[in-house]
Amino acid sequence: MANVLKNLGTAHAWLVHGNDGLDEITTTTSTQVVELKNGTLRKFEISPEQYGLPRALPADIKGGDPAANAQAMRSLFEGATGPYRDIVVLNAAAALVIADKAADIPGGIALAAEALDFGRARHVLDELVKTKWAKEKVGRFCRYKADSVCNPANGPGPLGNSLSSVTGRRTAGLLGVVKPNDTRSECN
């Protein structure tokens, strides 16, 4: 997959696979990462302890039905701390590194925590939800996820459903940045 992204002109991306099966960076164990940057591939492993975060139990980050997940997000935006926040902050930190907004994961963690603590993350979400684009794109994506892979019995995680838990196959999540002139960056 990394080579496909390279051939498509992706500037910087991480393909991630939690060793617990999550298709995102996990806090229950370590995460395998393949980084594509400037045409070069690099493999490495990260763990929450490297960044001062405790390991979580799978039950600590397991989602629930839509109402429970919405409440968890509201609590996160209202300052709740704990395993749910830790996994969100760690994944956001990686995205900030990939987007060149943070020099490293600790810097990204600080920026992500600050965005949550000072209400900036909530403000961005509120503004996004107001846009016509979001109503069309996010609604279509959510319908697709609900129709295609969402299975509440498997407990969707805080950042989305783990395809591996639904399909029984190993999956990898993708955090990436496409080149500014790349027209394939539209969400489907």
mmCIF file of C-alpha atoms in Angstrom:
data_model
loop_
_atom_site.group_PDB
_atom_site.id
_atom_site.type_symbol
_atom_site.label_atom_id
_atom_site.label_comp_id
_atom_site.label_asym_id
_atom_site.label_seq_id
_atom_site.Cartn_x
_atom_site.Cartn_y
_atom_site.Cartn_z
ATOM 1 C CA MET A 1 0.000 0.000 0.000
ATOM 2 C CA ALA A 2 2.858 2.399 0.786
ATOM 3 C CA ASN A 3 4.281 1.927 -2.692
ATOM 4 C CA VAL A 4 0.876 2.653 -4.232
ATOM 5 C CA LEU A 5 0.718 5.893 -2.244
ATOM 6 C CA LYS A 6 4.228 6.722 -3.397
ATOM 7 C CA ASN A 7 3.243 6.135 -7.027
ATOM 8 C CA LEU A 8 0.155 8.325 -6.580
ATOM 9 C CA GLY A 9 2.342 11.212 -5.445
ATOM 10 C CA THR A 10 1.539 11.240 -1.758
ATOM 11 C CA ALA A 11 3.896 13.663 -0.046
ATOM 12 C CA HIS A 12 3.841 12.243 3.476
ATOM 13 C CA ALA A 13 1.822 9.425 5.013
ATOM 14 C CA TRP A 14 1.844 6.929 7.829
ATOM 15 C CA LEU A 15 0.217 3.551 7.392
ATOM 16 C CA VAL A 16 -0.522 2.298 10.885
ATOM 17 C CA HIS A 17 -1.596 -1.002 12.383
ATOM 18 C CA GLY A 18 -2.085 -1.428 16.096
ATOM 19 C CA ASN A 19 -0.763 -4.736 17.372
ATOM 20 C CA ASP A 20 -4.190 -5.141 18.976
ATOM 21 C CA GLY A 21 -5.792 -5.140 15.517
ATOM 22 C CA LEU A 22 -6.936 -1.512 15.451
ATOM 23 C CA ASP A 23 -6.557 0.329 12.166
ATOM 24 C CA GLU A 24 -5.289 3.411 13.987
ATOM 25 C CA ILE A 25 -2.520 4.209 16.440
ATOM 26 C CA THR A 26 -3.475 2.371 19.600
ATOM 27 C CA THR A 27 -2.805 2.904 23.272
ATOM 28 C CA THR A 28 -3.455 -0.699 24.329
ATOM 29 C CA THR A 29 -0.158 -1.965 22.921
ATOM 30 C CA SER A 30 2.400 -0.908 20.320
ATOM 31 C CA THR A 31 1.645 0.216 16.768
ATOM 32 C CA GLN A 32 3.485 -0.705 13.583
ATOM 33 C CA VAL A 33 4.117 2.294 11.307
ATOM 34 C CA VAL A 34 5.271 2.514 7.709
ATOM 35 C CA GLU A 35 6.120 6.115 6.920
ATOM 36 C CA LEU A 36 6.285 7.475 3.391
ATOM 37 C CA LYS A 37 8.097 10.785 3.274
ATOM 38 C CA ASN A 38 9.774 12.427 0.303
ATOM 39 C CA GLY A 39 9.613 9.179 -1.649
ATOM 40 C CA THR A 40 11.347 7.133 1.065
ATOM 41 C CA LEU A 41 9.765 4.360 3.126
ATOM 42 C CA ARG A 42 10.688 3.796 6.754
ATOM 43 C CA LYS A 43 9.291 1.190 9.160
ATOM 44 C CA PHE A 44 9.163 1.643 12.922
ATOM 45 C CA GLU A 45 7.102 0.869 15.988
ATOM 46 C CA ILE A 46 5.676 3.259 18.553
ATOM 47 C CA SER A 47 4.059 2.716 21.931
ATOM 48 C CA PRO A 48 2.085 5.037 24.195
ATOM 49 C CA GLU A 49 4.748 4.852 26.923
ATOM 50 C CA GLN A 50 7.281 6.499 24.597
ATOM 51 C CA TYR A 51 5.190 9.655 24.872
ATOM 52 C CA GLY A 52 4.249 9.532 28.524
ATOM 53 C CA LEU A 53 0.839 7.958 27.966
ATOM 54 C CA PRO A 54 -0.309 4.901 29.916
ATOM 55 C CA ARG A 55 -1.455 1.746 28.190
ATOM 56 C CA ALA A 56 -5.201 1.364 28.063
ATOM 57 C CA LEU A 57 -7.310 -1.731 28.333
ATOM 58 C CA PRO A 58 -9.302 -2.549 25.181
ATOM 59 C CA ALA A 59 -12.523 -1.959 27.119
ATOM 60 C CA ASP A 60 -11.325 1.566 27.964
ATOM 61 C CA ILE A 61 -11.361 2.665 24.324
ATOM 62 C CA LYS A 62 -14.194 0.540 22.991
ATOM 63 C CA GLY A 63 -17.027 2.617 21.626
ATOM 64 C CA GLY A 64 -20.698 1.949 21.861
ATOM 65 C CA ASP A 65 -23.884 2.949 20.113
ATOM 66 C CA PRO A 66 -24.092 6.349 18.373
ATOM 67 C CA ALA A 67 -25.511 8.069 21.455
ATOM 68 C CA ALA A 68 -22.712 6.756 23.685
ATOM 69 C CA ASN A 69 -20.056 7.732 21.136
ATOM 70 C CA ALA A 70 -21.537 11.221 20.787
ATOM 71 C CA GLN A 71 -21.502 11.629 24.571
ATOM 72 C CA ALA A 72 -17.873 10.486 24.685
ATOM 73 C CA MET A 73 -16.967 13.120 22.098
ATOM 74 C CA ARG A 74 -18.867 15.820 24.001
ATOM 75 C CA SER A 75 -17.051 14.820 27.183
ATOM 76 C CA LEU A 76 -13.733 14.944 25.356
ATOM 77 C CA PHE A 77 -14.475 18.463 24.128
ATOM 78 C CA GLU A 78 -15.522 19.443 27.665
ATOM 79 C CA GLY A 79 -12.157 18.438 29.139
ATOM 80 C CA ALA A 80 -12.538 14.791 30.098
ATOM 81 C CA THR A 81 -9.237 12.993 30.596
ATOM 82 C CA GLY A 82 -8.383 9.319 30.450
ATOM 83 C CA PRO A 83 -7.833 6.553 27.897
ATOM 84 C CA TYR A 84 -10.286 7.922 25.339
ATOM 85 C CA ARG A 85 -8.549 11.302 25.303
ATOM 86 C CA ASP A 86 -5.121 9.645 25.199
ATOM 87 C CA ILE A 87 -5.857 7.686 22.015
ATOM 88 C CA VAL A 88 -7.424 10.719 20.332
ATOM 89 C CA VAL A 89 -4.492 12.969 21.277
ATOM 90 C CA LEU A 90 -1.903 10.418 20.122
ATOM 91 C CA ASN A 91 -3.578 9.977 16.725
ATOM 92 C CA ALA A 92 -4.032 13.737 16.335
ATOM 93 C CA ALA A 93 -0.353 14.213 17.212
ATOM 94 C CA ALA A 94 0.681 11.880 14.409
ATOM 95 C CA ALA A 95 -1.562 13.738 11.963
ATOM 96 C CA LEU A 96 0.012 17.041 13.033
ATOM 97 C CA VAL A 97 3.491 15.626 12.429
ATOM 98 C CA ILE A 98 2.498 14.352 8.997
ATOM 99 C CA ALA A 99 0.997 17.740 8.115
ATOM 100 C CA ASP A 100 4.211 19.513 9.243
ATOM 101 C CA LYS A 101 2.324 21.333 12.013
ATOM 102 C CA ALA A 102 4.426 19.663 14.729
ATOM 103 C CA ALA A 103 8.086 18.661 14.627
ATOM 104 C CA ASP A 104 7.538 15.419 16.524
ATOM 105 C CA ILE A 105 4.942 13.381 18.405
ATOM 106 C CA PRO A 106 5.510 15.114 21.783
ATOM 107 C CA GLY A 107 5.015 18.477 20.083
ATOM 108 C CA GLY A 108 1.903 17.151 18.368
ATOM 109 C CA ILE A 109 0.537 15.851 21.671
ATOM 110 C CA ALA A 110 0.994 19.311 23.185
ATOM 111 C CA LEU A 111 -0.790 20.976 20.252
ATOM 112 C CA ALA A 112 -3.648 18.457 20.252
ATOM 113 C CA ALA A 113 -4.127 18.745 24.010
ATOM 114 C CA GLU A 114 -4.091 22.531 23.767
ATOM 115 C CA ALA A 115 -6.698 22.448 20.978
ATOM 116 C CA LEU A 116 -8.962 20.345 23.189
ATOM 117 C CA ASP A 117 -8.288 22.263 26.395
ATOM 118 C CA PHE A 118 -8.920 25.697 24.926
ATOM 119 C CA GLY A 119 -11.960 24.773 22.846
ATOM 120 C CA ARG A 120 -10.336 25.130 19.426
ATOM 121 C CA ALA A 121 -11.069 21.541 18.404
ATOM 122 C CA ARG A 122 -14.739 21.980 19.324
ATOM 123 C CA HIS A 123 -14.918 25.259 17.409
ATOM 124 C CA VAL A 124 -13.437 23.684 14.264
ATOM 125 C CA LEU A 125 -15.907 20.801 14.439
ATOM 126 C CA ASP A 126 -18.831 23.185 14.973
ATOM 127 C CA GLU A 127 -17.785 25.256 11.954
ATOM 128 C CA LEU A 128 -17.267 22.175 9.786
ATOM 129 C CA VAL A 129 -20.699 20.837 10.634
ATOM 130 C CA LYS A 130 -22.236 24.146 9.476
ATOM 131 C CA THR A 131 -20.849 23.853 5.955
ATOM 132 C CA LYS A 132 -22.803 22.389 3.072
ATOM 133 C CA TRP A 133 -19.760 20.315 2.108
ATOM 134 C CA ALA A 134 -19.658 18.647 5.516
ATOM 135 C CA LYS A 135 -23.351 17.919 5.519
ATOM 136 C CA GLU A 136 -23.034 16.216 2.152
ATOM 137 C CA LYS A 137 -19.637 14.496 2.547
ATOM 138 C CA VAL A 138 -19.709 13.559 6.212
ATOM 139 C CA GLY A 139 -23.312 12.410 5.948
ATOM 140 C CA ARG A 140 -22.495 10.231 2.937
ATOM 141 C CA PHE A 141 -19.407 8.791 4.655
ATOM 142 C CA CYS A 142 -21.360 8.050 7.818
ATOM 143 C CA ARG A 143 -24.124 6.365 5.849
ATOM 144 C CA TYR A 144 -21.526 4.275 4.014
ATOM 145 C CA LYS A 145 -19.851 3.255 7.275
ATOM 146 C CA ALA A 146 -23.190 2.426 8.854
ATOM 147 C CA ASP A 147 -24.417 0.427 5.882
ATOM 148 C CA SER A 148 -21.160 -1.293 5.019
ATOM 149 C CA VAL A 149 -19.045 -2.010 8.059
ATOM 150 C CA CYS A 150 -20.584 -0.725 11.264
ATOM 151 C CA ASN A 151 -21.488 -3.515 13.604
ATOM 152 C CA PRO A 152 -22.288 -2.198 17.097
ATOM 153 C CA ALA A 153 -21.673 -5.627 18.578
ATOM 154 C CA ASN A 154 -18.001 -5.220 17.662
ATOM 155 C CA GLY A 155 -17.798 -1.888 19.462
ATOM 156 C CA PRO A 156 -16.674 0.908 17.163
ATOM 157 C CA GLY A 157 -13.568 2.609 18.503
ATOM 158 C CA PRO A 158 -13.209 6.285 19.331
ATOM 159 C CA LEU A 159 -11.852 7.229 15.914
ATOM 160 C CA GLY A 160 -14.067 4.967 13.841
ATOM 161 C CA ASN A 161 -14.841 1.347 13.323
ATOM 162 C CA SER A 162 -11.996 -1.090 13.284
ATOM 163 C CA LEU A 163 -12.370 -2.847 9.971
ATOM 164 C CA SER A 164 -10.281 -5.681 11.279
ATOM 165 C CA SER A 165 -12.834 -6.445 13.967
ATOM 166 C CA VAL A 166 -15.643 -6.467 11.411
ATOM 167 C CA THR A 167 -13.942 -8.298 8.559
ATOM 168 C CA GLY A 168 -11.633 -10.526 10.579
ATOM 169 C CA ARG A 169 -8.695 -9.363 8.439
ATOM 170 C CA ARG A 170 -5.645 -7.328 9.366
ATOM 171 C CA THR A 171 -6.096 -3.757 8.254
ATOM 172 C CA ALA A 172 -4.020 -0.642 8.354
ATOM 173 C CA GLY A 173 -5.135 2.906 8.961
ATOM 174 C CA LEU A 174 -3.823 5.745 6.870
ATOM 175 C CA LEU A 175 -2.820 9.219 7.911
ATOM 176 C CA GLY A 176 -1.552 11.222 4.980
ATOM 177 C CA VAL A 177 -1.072 14.451 3.107
ATOM 178 C CA VAL A 178 -1.551 14.665 -0.632
ATOM 179 C CA LYS A 179 0.321 17.168 -2.744
ATOM 180 C CA PRO A 180 -1.501 20.528 -2.977
ATOM 181 C CA ASN A 181 -2.094 20.078 -6.731
ATOM 182 C CA ASP A 182 -3.489 16.577 -6.330
ATOM 183 C CA THR A 183 -7.182 16.484 -7.235
ATOM 184 C CA ARG A 184 -7.767 13.083 -5.613
ATOM 185 C CA SER A 185 -7.927 14.589 -2.126
ATOM 186 C CA GLU A 186 -11.731 14.864 -2.110
ATOM 187 C CA CYS A 187 -13.400 12.612 0.459
ATOM 188 C CA ASN A 188 -15.797 9.952 -0.744
#
